[in-house]
C-alpha cells in the first residue's frame, strides 16, 4: 500500500511521511490499515521488532486526532517515554503538539489538555486516573507499547487495570496494543475486542541460531564459520568477527558483575578496530562519564568506553545509560554487554545479538534457572535495523553438542510463552482494589467484582471463585486498616469499622447487597499518593506507636521496611554486623521488631536496617564513591534508593498530617535531608538554587550558614568557597543579592572545622562479593 492511499490523517501527515522516505507501507502496516486502524478500530499488532510497530501506532493516533480527539501512548519505561516524545515531536511539522508525563504521582497534569499526543508510563496513567484527571475522558485513542509486559509480576497488573479503567471511562476508546513477543496474541485481541495483526515479516532478515565449536548453525540449516582461537572466548570471537565487517554487537549476560567483566574483556577486541577520530570522540565521552560521578563503577565504565566497549545495567545512573545508548546507536561504541534490562524496549539496534547466559539466579528455584522464551526472543529482536544493517543475527552459545540441541529446542524453534495476568496476586490486588474504590469505579462488592471481570485475568481464569476469594481477602485487609469502610448506600460514611489488624470484621462476601464500599479519608490519601496500602499501614503504625520524636535513622529504616522500597540484600557476614547495629540503636527504630529466632522476618528487618543506614550515611554527606564501595552498589542503585526514600518520606509526611501525628515536622526534615544528602545544619543553604551538598558544605565551612548570610557575605569569601566566578555570581543571584558581580573580586579562603558526622567512619563492611543484588 502506497502512503498516498492513506486517508483520515491530518493535513500534512502524508507529506511528512514521504519526507521521511516512507513511500510504501510495510505489509504489517498495510494489514493494520485494512483492519481499520485509521477508522477507530481496536487493533492488537504482534509483529517483530523493526517491522513498523511505531508507524501502526502513529496511524491510529493521528487519525484519532483528525477526528477531533486526543491520543495517549503508554510505555513501560521513562527512557522509552523520552525516546518516543522525540520521535513524535517531528509531527509538529503539521501542527501536532506532544507532551510527556512520567513523574509526580500526585498531579493531574492538567497542562496536558492542550496536547494532541501524550506519552506516559503506565504508572503515571494509573496515578492520573486515581487523581481524577478530567482530560482522560477526552481520549479517543490509547496505544499500549510492549503490551506483553502485562506478564510481568511487578508492573503488569498496573498496565492491565489501567487499560480496563480507560476503556470504562470512554466506551468508544480505540485501543492499539503493540508487541513483538506475544505467544497468545489472539487471546489478547479477544480481551480488548480488537482485530489481530500477527506476522513474522521483517524488512531485513533475522537469522537465529547457536554457536558451537567453530561455527554458527542457523535455524534454516545455513552456517557461518566463526573460529575461536586459543584462550579466546566464544563471545570475543563473535564480536571481533562482526565488528571487523563494520557491524556492532550486543552481548546479554545474567548479572551486573558479568556485564562489567565482559565489557572489560571485549574492550580489547574493539580497541583494535577504532580509527583516530573514533578514539578521540570516545576519550571525550569517557571523560564526561568520569566527571559526572566519582564512583568505581563510573571509572570502570569510562575505561571500557575509551576502547569502544561498554556495559549496561540498572546500577548505572540514568545519564550514564543514556550516554551509552546514544553512542551505541551512533555506532561509536562497538559492543555493549548488558543485563536483560536493555531488551525492554529502548531502541538499541545491533547487527549481531549474542545471548551468552541463558540461565540466571532465581531465588524461587533455589539456584540457576532457564530464562523464559519470551525474554530471550526480546533480546534476539534487537538484531538488525533497516538502513543500518544488511541483516541481523541472534546467536546463543553452546559449550557442548547436547547443549546445542537443547538451545535449538528451548529457544530457537520455540514460540514465546503466553502472556498471563498477574493481577490475582494479593500485593497487586490490594493496591488496585483500593484505587478502584477510591476513584469511584466501584461502590459495592458486586460492582468491584463486575469491574474486575473486565480484566485479562478474569478472561483467563480457569479457577472458579479464585478472583472473588482473593478480592474478599483484600477487602478485609483494607477495612481492618481503616482504608475502606462500608455502610448503607447513600450515606456519607460514618459506619463503625474495626481498625485493629487483629480485630473482627464482617467478611466482604457477607456484605448486604445495598451496602456501599467507600474509601476513608486515609484511604483516599493512600490511593492519591500511589502507595501500596501495606506501605501506608507500616508507616502509619510506626508513627502512631512512637512516643518520642523519631530520628532520621528511625524513619529511614521504617520506610525501608515497606514493599515500595527495594531493600538492600544482606551479604555474607553482614547479619552479624547489622545485628550489632540493631542492638546498639534499637531505641530509634519504629514499630515492633520480630524475634531474632524468626529467621526470615528478622533478616528482612536487618536488610531494611542496612538500607536505612545507607540513607543515613547519604544524609550525613558521605561521598558517593565511598557509599557505592561500602555497600557494594552502583551509582544508579544509590540514586534509585534516594529517589524512592524522598518519595516515601513525602508520602509519610502527608500520612502524618492525615492522622494528626505530632511528628510531621520530623518526617519533613528527614525527607529534606535525604533529598539533598546533607546534615540538618545545611538545609537552609541547599534551598538556594545551584547550591548542592558539596557547595553548601564549603559555604558553611566558610562561616556562611543561611541564604540571608549569603546575601550579605563578603564576595571574596563566597568566591573562595565556590571556586569559580561564574558559579559564585549565579548562586548570589539566586540567593537574591542585588549586585552578584564578581568582577575584580579576589578569592578569600576562610574555613572552620566541619562537624564530626559520626563515629561510624571506621566501621568495616565485608568485602564486596556476588549476591542476589547482582542479578
XYZ file of C-alpha atoms in Angstrom:
775
model
C 0.000 0.000 0.000
C 1.341 3.420 -1.010
C 1.237 6.170 1.628
C -0.680 8.301 -0.870
C -3.608 5.914 -0.423
C -3.924 6.736 3.278
C -6.943 8.743 4.334
C -8.299 10.154 7.561
C -4.990 11.706 8.642
C -4.272 15.387 9.446
C -3.265 17.618 6.552
C 0.459 17.366 6.020
C 0.872 13.918 7.571
C 1.317 12.063 4.278
C 3.789 14.705 3.056
C 5.695 14.328 6.319
C 5.976 10.557 5.917
C 7.153 10.959 2.352
C 9.752 13.449 3.542
C 10.957 10.764 5.930
C 11.474 8.447 2.966
C 8.317 6.385 3.513
C 6.695 5.833 0.152
C 5.115 2.454 0.772
C 3.772 0.810 3.909
C 5.325 -2.357 5.258
C 2.976 -5.384 4.968
C 2.069 -5.337 8.727
C 1.241 -1.632 8.477
C -0.932 -2.184 5.427
C -2.681 -5.056 7.213
C -3.377 -2.743 10.180
C -4.995 -0.213 7.806
C -7.144 -2.972 6.349
C -8.107 -3.937 9.927
C -9.435 -0.404 10.485
C -6.593 1.277 12.398
C -7.387 4.638 10.749
C -11.121 4.200 11.316
C -11.077 3.820 15.094
C -10.981 0.030 15.284
C -9.126 -1.687 18.140
C -6.006 -3.475 16.908
C -3.500 -5.857 18.502
C -0.298 -5.816 16.426
C 2.016 -8.735 17.174
C 4.840 -8.034 14.753
C 8.627 -8.318 15.028
C 10.863 -5.510 16.238
C 11.834 -3.112 13.411
C 8.781 -4.109 11.370
C 6.940 -0.828 11.758
C 5.013 -1.021 15.046
C 5.506 2.690 15.752
C 4.038 3.594 12.359
C 0.996 1.439 13.163
C 0.605 3.388 16.408
C 1.030 6.694 14.558
C -1.726 5.829 12.079
C -4.128 5.130 14.936
C -3.176 8.241 16.921
C -3.125 10.687 14.018
C -6.453 9.509 12.633
C -7.972 9.841 16.134
C -6.646 13.404 16.354
C -8.076 14.198 12.937
C -11.463 13.071 14.260
C -11.111 15.693 16.988
C -9.698 13.584 19.801
C -6.574 13.085 21.870
C -4.142 10.166 21.800
C -2.260 8.552 24.687
C 0.869 6.453 24.150
C 1.702 4.215 27.160
C 5.294 2.994 27.598
C 6.889 0.791 30.275
C 9.999 2.928 30.910
C 10.770 6.614 31.402
C 13.693 6.328 28.999
C 11.367 4.975 26.333
C 8.962 7.856 27.010
C 11.709 10.359 26.202
C 12.645 8.435 23.078
C 9.061 8.331 21.800
C 8.456 12.001 22.603
C 11.433 12.976 20.453
C 10.123 10.751 17.673
C 6.566 12.133 17.818
C 7.687 15.768 18.115
C 8.531 15.568 14.407
C 4.743 15.659 13.861
C 4.904 19.289 14.947
C 5.665 19.996 11.299
C 1.945 19.547 10.599
C 0.596 21.001 13.819
C 0.622 18.116 16.320
C 1.561 19.034 19.915
C 3.232 16.375 22.043
C 3.553 16.191 25.842
C 5.222 13.676 28.146
C 4.256 12.760 31.711
C 6.290 10.292 33.770
C 6.633 11.568 37.370
C 4.814 13.309 40.227
C 2.167 10.723 41.040
C 0.022 13.267 42.916
C -0.505 15.532 39.909
C -3.385 15.562 37.423
C -1.074 17.244 34.850
C -3.861 19.499 33.588
C -1.450 21.188 31.183
C -1.678 18.049 29.047
C -5.220 19.036 27.986
C -3.621 21.247 25.348
C -1.630 18.375 23.806
C -2.683 16.148 20.917
C -0.373 13.238 21.792
C 0.584 12.391 25.367
C 3.371 9.928 26.174
C 3.326 8.451 29.671
C 4.339 5.403 31.690
C 1.596 3.037 32.836
C 2.228 4.045 36.467
C 1.732 7.702 35.603
C -1.520 6.982 33.754
C -2.727 4.915 36.706
C -1.961 7.828 39.040
C -3.800 10.234 36.731
C -6.900 8.029 36.946
C -6.604 7.895 40.748
C -6.276 11.671 40.984
C -9.263 12.302 38.725
C -7.571 13.921 35.723
C -10.620 15.149 33.814
C -8.912 15.184 30.434
C -8.718 11.374 30.395
C -12.382 11.272 29.366
C -11.427 13.176 26.193
C -9.129 10.398 24.978
C -10.121 8.774 21.718
C -7.091 6.515 21.207
C -4.718 4.765 23.602
C -1.638 2.862 22.450
C -0.039 0.301 24.771
C 3.551 -0.348 23.720
C 5.249 -3.581 24.831
C 1.861 -4.906 25.967
C 3.405 -8.305 26.727
C 4.692 -6.713 29.959
C 1.262 -7.494 31.419
C 3.059 -10.793 32.034
C 5.439 -9.048 34.494
C 4.541 -9.744 38.120
C 5.512 -6.301 39.424
C 4.358 -3.910 36.699
C 1.906 -5.978 34.672
C -1.155 -5.555 36.916
C -0.889 -1.759 36.704
C -0.955 -1.813 32.902
C -3.809 -4.338 32.861
C -6.019 -2.401 35.302
C -5.187 0.931 33.669
C -6.331 -0.291 30.262
C -9.542 -1.640 31.815
C -10.223 1.701 33.538
C -9.527 3.764 30.430
C -11.972 1.614 28.490
C -14.542 2.070 31.265
C -14.039 5.881 31.173
C -14.687 6.006 27.441
C -16.571 3.140 25.835
C -15.699 4.425 22.354
C -11.952 4.448 23.099
C -9.752 2.949 20.389
C -7.112 0.619 21.851
C -3.941 -0.248 19.933
C -1.700 -2.859 21.604
C 1.819 -3.492 20.315
C 4.322 -6.271 20.956
C 6.975 -8.285 19.227
C 6.650 -11.279 21.548
C 3.140 -12.423 22.424
C 2.536 -16.166 22.482
C -1.237 -15.742 22.783
C -1.924 -12.679 20.653
C -5.379 -13.975 19.741
C -6.383 -14.183 23.398
C -5.134 -10.607 23.950
C -7.158 -9.442 20.956
C -10.289 -11.146 22.293
C -9.847 -9.401 25.664
C -9.538 -5.994 24.003
C -12.281 -6.654 21.402
C -9.619 -5.992 18.786
C -8.668 -7.038 15.290
C -5.457 -9.075 15.235
C -2.471 -8.269 13.039
C 0.053 -11.058 13.530
C 3.048 -11.753 11.318
C 6.723 -12.721 11.402
C 7.562 -10.424 8.461
C 10.674 -8.252 8.859
C 12.172 -5.670 6.468
C 15.553 -7.359 6.772
C 16.348 -10.972 7.532
C 16.888 -12.068 11.124
C 18.868 -15.250 11.337
C 18.753 -17.072 14.656
C 20.992 -19.908 15.703
C 23.586 -21.396 18.022
C 27.365 -21.039 18.034
C 29.150 -24.272 18.826
C 32.739 -25.201 18.107
C 33.949 -23.011 15.268
C 30.697 -22.051 13.544
C 27.190 -20.640 13.885
C 24.447 -23.021 12.829
C 21.271 -21.150 11.879
C 17.700 -22.333 12.209
C 17.311 -22.641 8.440
C 20.269 -25.032 8.200
C 22.793 -22.492 6.893
C 26.023 -21.862 8.747
C 28.760 -19.284 9.203
C 32.275 -20.061 10.322
C 33.456 -18.083 13.346
C 36.524 -19.806 14.692
C 37.622 -19.494 18.321
C 41.384 -19.457 18.723
C 43.490 -20.344 21.764
C 42.087 -18.972 25.019
C 39.641 -16.686 23.212
C 36.041 -16.805 24.445
C 33.155 -17.518 22.105
C 31.677 -14.044 22.608
C 35.032 -12.383 21.894
C 35.345 -14.304 18.622
C 31.786 -13.426 17.612
C 32.199 -9.732 18.497
C 35.524 -9.464 16.686
C 34.033 -11.143 13.602
C 31.072 -8.751 13.310
C 32.966 -5.569 14.263
C 35.597 -6.280 11.631
C 32.916 -6.033 8.951
C 31.567 -2.720 10.313
C 28.754 -4.038 12.482
C 28.065 -3.766 16.197
C 27.091 -6.312 18.818
C 25.021 -6.701 21.960
C 26.070 -9.374 24.449
C 23.454 -10.373 27.021
C 24.694 -11.810 30.324
C 22.955 -12.697 33.585
C 24.420 -10.338 36.194
C 25.902 -6.896 36.652
C 29.332 -8.259 37.515
C 29.339 -10.400 34.388
C 28.329 -7.386 32.298
C 31.228 -5.340 33.663
C 33.831 -8.089 33.338
C 32.656 -8.965 29.807
C 32.898 -5.321 28.693
C 36.419 -5.123 30.094
C 37.491 -8.194 28.118
C 35.646 -7.217 24.932
C 37.257 -3.782 25.009
C 40.477 -5.478 23.940
C 38.622 -6.752 20.846
C 37.009 -3.455 19.841
C 40.047 -1.306 20.637
C 41.959 -2.601 17.624
C 39.078 -1.656 15.281
C 38.920 2.058 16.208
C 40.154 4.829 13.940
C 41.731 8.040 15.240
C 38.529 10.101 15.041
C 36.529 7.468 16.929
C 39.246 7.198 19.550
C 39.165 10.966 20.151
C 35.346 11.017 20.459
C 35.393 8.082 22.854
C 38.008 9.766 25.034
C 35.739 12.826 25.322
C 32.771 10.599 26.187
C 34.809 8.744 28.806
C 35.968 11.991 30.367
C 32.368 13.151 30.681
C 31.459 9.890 32.462
C 34.339 10.358 34.926
C 33.392 13.970 35.621
C 29.739 13.061 36.189
C 30.438 10.631 39.038
C 33.448 9.689 41.155
C 32.418 6.079 41.789
C 34.394 2.967 40.919
C 31.592 1.860 38.578
C 31.882 5.133 36.652
C 35.672 4.807 36.388
C 35.349 1.226 35.111
C 32.712 2.285 32.563
C 34.895 5.143 31.324
C 37.879 2.805 30.921
C 35.769 0.464 28.770
C 34.281 3.309 26.712
C 37.710 4.573 25.741
C 38.252 1.231 23.988
C 34.900 1.174 22.193
C 33.027 -1.088 24.617
C 30.557 -0.506 27.448
C 28.394 -2.291 29.989
C 24.759 -1.522 30.717
C 22.758 -2.463 33.809
C 20.411 -0.981 36.410
C 23.337 0.073 38.615
C 24.271 2.849 36.178
C 22.801 6.307 36.568
C 20.215 7.414 34.023
C 22.701 9.830 32.427
C 25.279 7.045 32.075
C 22.749 4.688 30.498
C 21.649 7.394 28.070
C 25.247 8.194 27.121
C 25.973 4.525 26.421
C 22.760 4.023 24.414
C 23.300 7.163 22.302
C 26.916 6.282 21.492
C 25.912 2.748 20.567
C 23.126 3.935 18.261
C 25.683 6.163 16.537
C 27.943 3.070 16.169
C 30.667 4.881 18.089
C 30.577 2.134 20.702
C 31.015 -1.241 19.011
C 29.742 -3.561 21.732
C 27.619 -3.407 24.865
C 27.490 -6.226 27.396
C 24.189 -5.922 29.176
C 21.761 -7.481 31.583
C 18.292 -8.129 30.094
C 17.086 -4.645 31.133
C 18.394 -3.364 27.793
C 15.952 -5.617 25.933
C 12.940 -3.864 27.487
C 12.167 -1.568 24.589
C 14.811 1.154 24.272
C 15.981 1.431 20.668
C 19.464 -0.095 20.661
C 19.974 -1.866 17.322
C 22.895 -4.239 16.727
C 23.875 -6.343 13.764
C 24.610 -9.327 15.986
C 22.982 -10.150 19.314
C 24.784 -12.720 21.438
C 22.848 -14.378 24.255
C 25.758 -15.659 26.306
C 23.880 -16.531 29.500
C 20.506 -18.222 29.165
C 20.231 -19.063 32.863
C 20.129 -16.712 35.835
C 19.703 -16.958 39.570
C 16.098 -17.500 40.625
C 15.510 -17.443 44.401
C 12.192 -19.273 43.978
C 14.036 -22.121 42.279
C 16.913 -22.087 44.761
C 19.531 -21.735 42.031
C 20.103 -21.004 38.355
C 17.027 -21.385 36.135
C 16.486 -21.020 32.361
C 15.156 -17.713 31.060
C 11.675 -17.571 29.561
C 11.436 -17.919 25.789
C 9.659 -14.546 25.674
C 12.622 -12.824 27.330
C 15.210 -14.445 25.054
C 13.160 -13.561 21.965
C 13.046 -9.944 23.194
C 16.846 -9.970 23.236
C 17.041 -11.570 19.816
C 14.714 -8.931 18.403
C 17.387 -6.279 18.990
C 19.310 -7.660 15.995
C 19.248 -5.761 12.721
C 17.762 -2.379 11.792
C 16.694 -1.176 8.330
C 19.116 1.377 6.954
C 21.843 0.315 9.374
C 22.356 -3.382 8.747
C 22.068 -5.671 5.712
C 20.866 -8.426 8.057
C 20.513 -9.286 11.736
C 21.887 -12.257 13.619
C 20.885 -13.573 17.051
C 23.139 -16.261 18.474
C 23.091 -18.389 21.618
C 26.308 -20.016 22.855
C 26.675 -23.750 23.445
C 29.591 -25.481 25.147
C 28.656 -28.970 24.065
C 26.658 -30.893 21.481
C 23.811 -31.709 23.877
C 23.544 -28.079 24.948
C 23.444 -27.044 21.293
C 20.431 -29.313 20.722
C 18.760 -28.033 23.898
C 19.152 -24.382 22.853
C 17.571 -25.024 19.464
C 14.628 -26.812 21.093
C 14.213 -24.447 24.036
C 14.640 -21.087 22.275
C 15.413 -21.019 18.556
C 12.496 -23.148 17.400
C 10.170 -22.396 20.325
C 7.251 -19.968 20.495
C 7.151 -17.450 23.363
C 5.042 -18.307 26.365
C 1.503 -16.913 26.529
C 1.057 -13.634 28.386
C -0.646 -14.404 31.695
C -2.249 -11.886 34.028
C -0.631 -11.498 37.451
C -3.470 -9.427 38.879
C -4.745 -12.028 41.346
C -1.549 -11.849 43.412
C -2.571 -10.227 46.697
C 0.081 -7.425 46.735
C -1.081 -6.198 43.320
C -4.766 -6.600 44.034
C -4.781 -4.713 47.357
C -3.303 -1.665 45.611
C -5.730 -1.727 42.699
C -8.833 -2.616 44.724
C -8.292 0.426 46.946
C -7.666 2.655 43.915
C -10.749 1.281 42.158
C -12.951 2.092 45.156
C -11.309 5.478 45.866
C -11.624 6.648 42.263
C -15.298 5.648 42.074
C -15.031 2.808 39.580
C -16.820 0.533 42.056
C -19.055 1.386 45.023
C -20.160 -2.068 46.144
C -18.587 -5.506 46.348
C -20.688 -6.588 43.382
C -19.609 -3.531 41.418
C -15.972 -4.215 42.270
C -16.219 -7.809 41.079
C -18.026 -6.635 37.932
C -15.160 -4.262 37.155
C -12.550 -6.945 37.777
C -14.447 -9.183 35.349
C -13.322 -6.762 32.627
C -9.634 -7.566 33.221
C -7.453 -10.030 31.353
C -7.229 -12.139 34.492
C -10.965 -12.754 34.519
C -10.904 -13.779 30.859
C -8.045 -16.224 31.514
C -9.053 -17.621 34.887
C -9.752 -21.330 34.865
C -10.257 -21.470 38.641
C -13.875 -20.628 39.555
C -14.149 -18.309 42.520
C -10.421 -17.528 42.715
C -10.795 -13.821 41.926
C -13.724 -13.481 44.337
C -11.787 -15.170 47.158
C -8.687 -13.016 46.764
C -10.799 -9.861 46.427
C -12.594 -10.636 49.688
C -9.269 -11.176 51.469
C -8.010 -7.843 50.179
C -11.205 -6.011 51.173
C -10.878 -7.418 54.681
C -7.309 -6.123 54.911
C -8.306 -2.663 53.668
C -11.174 -2.478 56.161
C -9.054 -3.601 59.095
C -6.508 -0.850 58.382
C -9.150 1.881 58.027
C -8.600 2.446 54.309
C -12.103 1.315 53.321
C -15.415 1.491 55.177
C -18.900 0.245 54.425
C -22.416 1.343 55.194
C -25.917 1.692 53.726
C -25.809 3.017 50.193
C -26.215 6.781 50.015
C -24.842 7.593 53.486
C -21.784 9.804 53.696
C -19.857 7.160 55.547
C -19.503 7.173 59.299
C -20.047 3.461 59.802
C -18.221 1.609 62.527
C -15.043 -0.052 61.257
C -12.661 -2.078 63.393
C -9.172 -0.635 62.704
C -7.104 -3.126 64.680
C -5.454 -5.519 62.226
C -6.254 -8.377 64.567
C -9.865 -7.374 65.248
C -13.086 -8.852 63.999
C -14.920 -7.621 60.923
C -17.629 -8.839 58.641
C -16.133 -10.681 55.629
C -16.721 -8.769 52.411
C -18.608 -11.717 50.978
C -21.236 -11.244 53.723
C -21.896 -7.580 52.954
C -25.503 -6.779 52.191
C -26.056 -6.041 48.526
C -27.109 -2.485 49.328
C -24.027 -1.732 51.471
C -21.685 0.750 49.884
C -17.893 0.462 49.879
C -16.171 3.801 50.400
C -12.568 4.829 50.733
C -11.970 6.631 54.020
C -10.156 9.945 54.058
C -6.990 7.984 54.862
C -7.742 5.532 52.046
C -8.166 8.379 49.554
C -4.822 9.809 50.671
C -3.083 6.445 50.265
C -4.527 5.988 46.771
C -3.655 9.542 45.729
C -0.078 9.119 46.986
C 0.262 5.980 44.825
C 1.311 3.886 47.809
C 0.914 0.176 48.351
C -1.646 0.040 51.201
C 0.742 -2.207 53.129
C 3.411 0.521 52.879
C 0.924 3.040 54.210
C -0.092 0.733 57.062
C 3.554 0.188 58.017
C 4.228 3.945 58.069
C 1.026 4.846 59.935
C 1.546 2.180 62.617
C 5.193 3.180 63.002
C 4.286 6.835 63.580
C 1.385 6.027 65.887
C 3.372 3.654 68.082
C 6.240 6.008 68.994
C 6.086 8.367 71.949
C 9.371 10.168 71.265
C 10.370 12.316 68.303
C 11.650 9.883 65.679
C 15.208 10.250 64.449
C 16.053 10.424 60.758
C 17.605 6.957 61.005
C 14.457 5.536 62.561
C 12.346 6.982 59.756
C 14.760 5.729 57.092
C 14.556 2.187 58.472
C 10.754 2.467 58.702
C 10.267 3.319 55.023
C 12.848 0.702 54.070
C 10.538 -1.950 55.558
C 7.740 -1.091 53.142
C 7.026 -3.112 49.984
C 7.568 0.064 47.927
C 11.297 0.134 48.822
C 13.584 -2.480 47.327
C 15.790 -3.073 50.341
C 19.469 -3.980 50.095
C 20.359 -7.627 50.482
C 22.481 -8.809 53.384
C 25.748 -10.213 52.131
C 27.675 -12.995 53.801
C 28.644 -11.946 57.318
C 26.502 -8.821 57.373
C 23.767 -10.346 59.521
C 26.192 -10.215 62.441
C 27.333 -6.650 61.671
C 23.828 -5.250 61.332
C 22.627 -7.351 64.245
C 25.106 -5.420 66.397
C 23.906 -2.101 64.948
C 20.327 -3.166 65.672
C 21.030 -3.769 69.350
C 23.018 -0.511 69.615
C 20.260 1.613 68.066
C 17.144 -0.391 68.827
C 15.579 2.537 70.712
C 15.486 4.616 67.489
C 13.558 2.065 65.448
C 9.812 2.441 64.937
C 7.467 -0.486 65.322
C 7.881 -3.862 66.937
C 10.851 -5.869 65.711
C 10.442 -9.585 65.008
C 12.215 -12.084 67.200
C 15.729 -12.997 66.104
C 14.505 -16.593 66.083
C 12.106 -15.758 63.228
C 14.872 -16.152 60.675
C 13.253 -14.764 57.514
C 11.411 -11.880 59.197
C 14.443 -10.882 61.266
C 16.672 -10.977 58.186
C 14.215 -8.694 56.371
C 14.309 -6.338 59.358
C 18.130 -6.224 59.216
C 18.072 -5.720 55.425
C 15.812 -2.709 55.996
C 18.231 -1.573 58.696
C 21.072 -1.747 56.170
C 19.033 0.238 53.645
C 18.188 2.811 56.303
C 21.878 3.032 57.216
C 22.751 3.745 53.578
C 20.228 6.597 53.552
C 21.595 7.915 56.846
C 25.163 7.861 55.509
C 23.991 9.741 52.407
C 22.236 12.339 54.578
C 25.444 12.709 56.604
C 27.219 13.735 53.379
C 29.354 10.656 52.889
C 30.953 10.683 49.446
C 29.078 8.921 46.651
C 32.098 6.809 45.718
C 32.613 5.738 49.330
C 28.961 4.735 49.640
C 28.893 2.653 46.458
C 32.057 0.852 47.558
C 30.902 0.377 51.165
C 27.520 -1.069 50.207
C 28.569 -2.858 47.020
C 26.107 -0.988 44.782
C 26.239 1.150 41.638
C 25.557 4.888 41.320
C 22.168 4.116 39.770
C 21.244 1.990 42.790
C 22.181 4.816 45.160
C 20.180 7.357 43.164
C 17.234 4.968 42.999
C 17.232 4.398 46.776
C 17.467 8.151 47.439
C 14.645 8.976 44.995
C 12.400 6.267 46.450
C 13.151 7.404 50.006
C 12.337 11.009 49.109
C 9.001 9.909 47.625
C 8.118 7.635 50.560
C 9.014 10.273 53.142
C 6.940 12.826 51.250
C 4.073 10.348 51.395
C 4.790 9.732 55.094
C 4.522 13.471 55.716
C 1.067 13.506 54.113
C 0.023 10.448 56.125
C 1.312 12.027 59.346
C -0.794 15.082 58.651
C -3.820 12.919 57.794
C -3.707 11.024 61.096
C -2.856 14.134 63.125
C 0.608 12.911 64.123
C 2.820 15.266 66.094
C 5.859 14.021 64.159
C 5.070 15.701 60.816
C 7.985 18.146 61.122
C 10.438 15.340 61.951
C 9.336 13.482 58.818
C 9.641 16.652 56.730
C 13.205 17.271 57.922
C 14.228 13.665 57.284
C 12.825 13.939 53.755
C 14.670 17.195 53.064
C 17.925 15.711 54.335
C 17.708 12.633 52.131
C 16.590 14.731 49.143
C 19.695 16.909 49.322
C 22.057 14.484 51.051
C 23.008 16.933 53.804
C 23.128 17.383 57.532
C 20.359 19.314 59.246
C 22.512 22.438 59.521
C 22.723 22.758 55.710
C 19.011 22.556 54.903
C 18.581 26.321 54.535
C 21.592 26.682 52.243
C 20.551 23.929 49.833
C 17.225 25.713 49.344
C 19.167 28.186 47.167
C 19.085 27.037 43.546
C 22.526 25.961 42.406
C 23.732 25.048 45.911
C 24.107 21.304 46.307
C 25.544 19.251 49.142
C 29.223 19.952 48.342
C 28.828 23.696 47.748
C 26.662 24.030 50.833
C 29.317 22.356 52.980
C 32.041 24.657 51.619
C 29.908 27.734 52.254
C 29.113 26.533 55.770
C 32.793 25.863 56.434
C 33.474 29.473 55.391
C 31.001 30.703 58.015
C 28.029 31.264 55.683
C 25.111 29.329 57.173
C 21.896 30.766 55.664
C 20.591 32.391 52.461
C 20.445 35.692 54.336
C 24.102 35.346 55.292
C 24.889 34.515 51.665
C 23.211 37.716 50.507
C 25.387 39.782 52.832
C 28.649 37.807 52.883
C 31.997 39.138 51.709
C 32.212 38.332 48.000
C 35.783 37.148 48.335
C 34.741 34.575 50.921
C 31.903 33.380 48.648
C 34.276 33.138 45.687
C 36.824 31.240 47.768
C 34.173 28.747 48.865
C 32.508 28.224 45.474
C 35.750 28.142 43.453
C 34.535 29.850 40.303
C 33.432 33.395 39.482
C 30.560 32.360 37.206
C 29.265 29.855 39.752
C 29.531 32.399 42.569
C 27.640 35.035 40.550
C 24.841 32.579 39.718
C 24.470 31.436 43.324
C 24.434 35.004 44.658
C 21.832 35.987 42.062
C 19.665 33.009 43.045
C 20.020 33.989 46.706
C 18.672 37.463 45.900
C 21.866 39.531 46.088
C 21.392 42.905 44.398
C 24.913 43.046 42.925
C 26.186 39.495 42.333
C 29.064 40.514 40.010
C 32.467 39.047 40.849
C 34.402 41.439 38.652
C 37.656 42.385 40.370
C 36.978 40.142 43.394
C 39.836 38.042 44.746
C 39.028 34.762 46.496
C 39.411 34.577 50.249
C 39.666 31.174 51.850
C 38.175 31.073 55.337
C 37.434 27.651 56.722
C 36.356 26.218 60.026
C 36.473 22.612 61.012
C 33.464 20.649 59.775
C 31.425 18.934 62.490
C 32.186 15.292 63.163
C 29.488 13.465 61.211
C 29.614 10.189 63.107
C 31.975 7.773 64.758
C 30.922 5.128 62.265
C 33.556 6.114 59.660
C 35.945 3.365 60.728
C 33.345 0.632 60.584
C 34.393 -2.265 58.387
C 31.998 -3.694 55.859
C 32.720 -7.128 54.400
C 34.400 -7.068 51.020
C 32.050 -6.792 48.076
C 31.038 -10.168 46.730
C 28.436 -11.635 44.434
C 24.993 -11.678 45.988
C 21.339 -11.596 44.985
C 21.579 -7.836 44.303
C 23.897 -8.576 41.391
C 21.199 -10.416 39.443
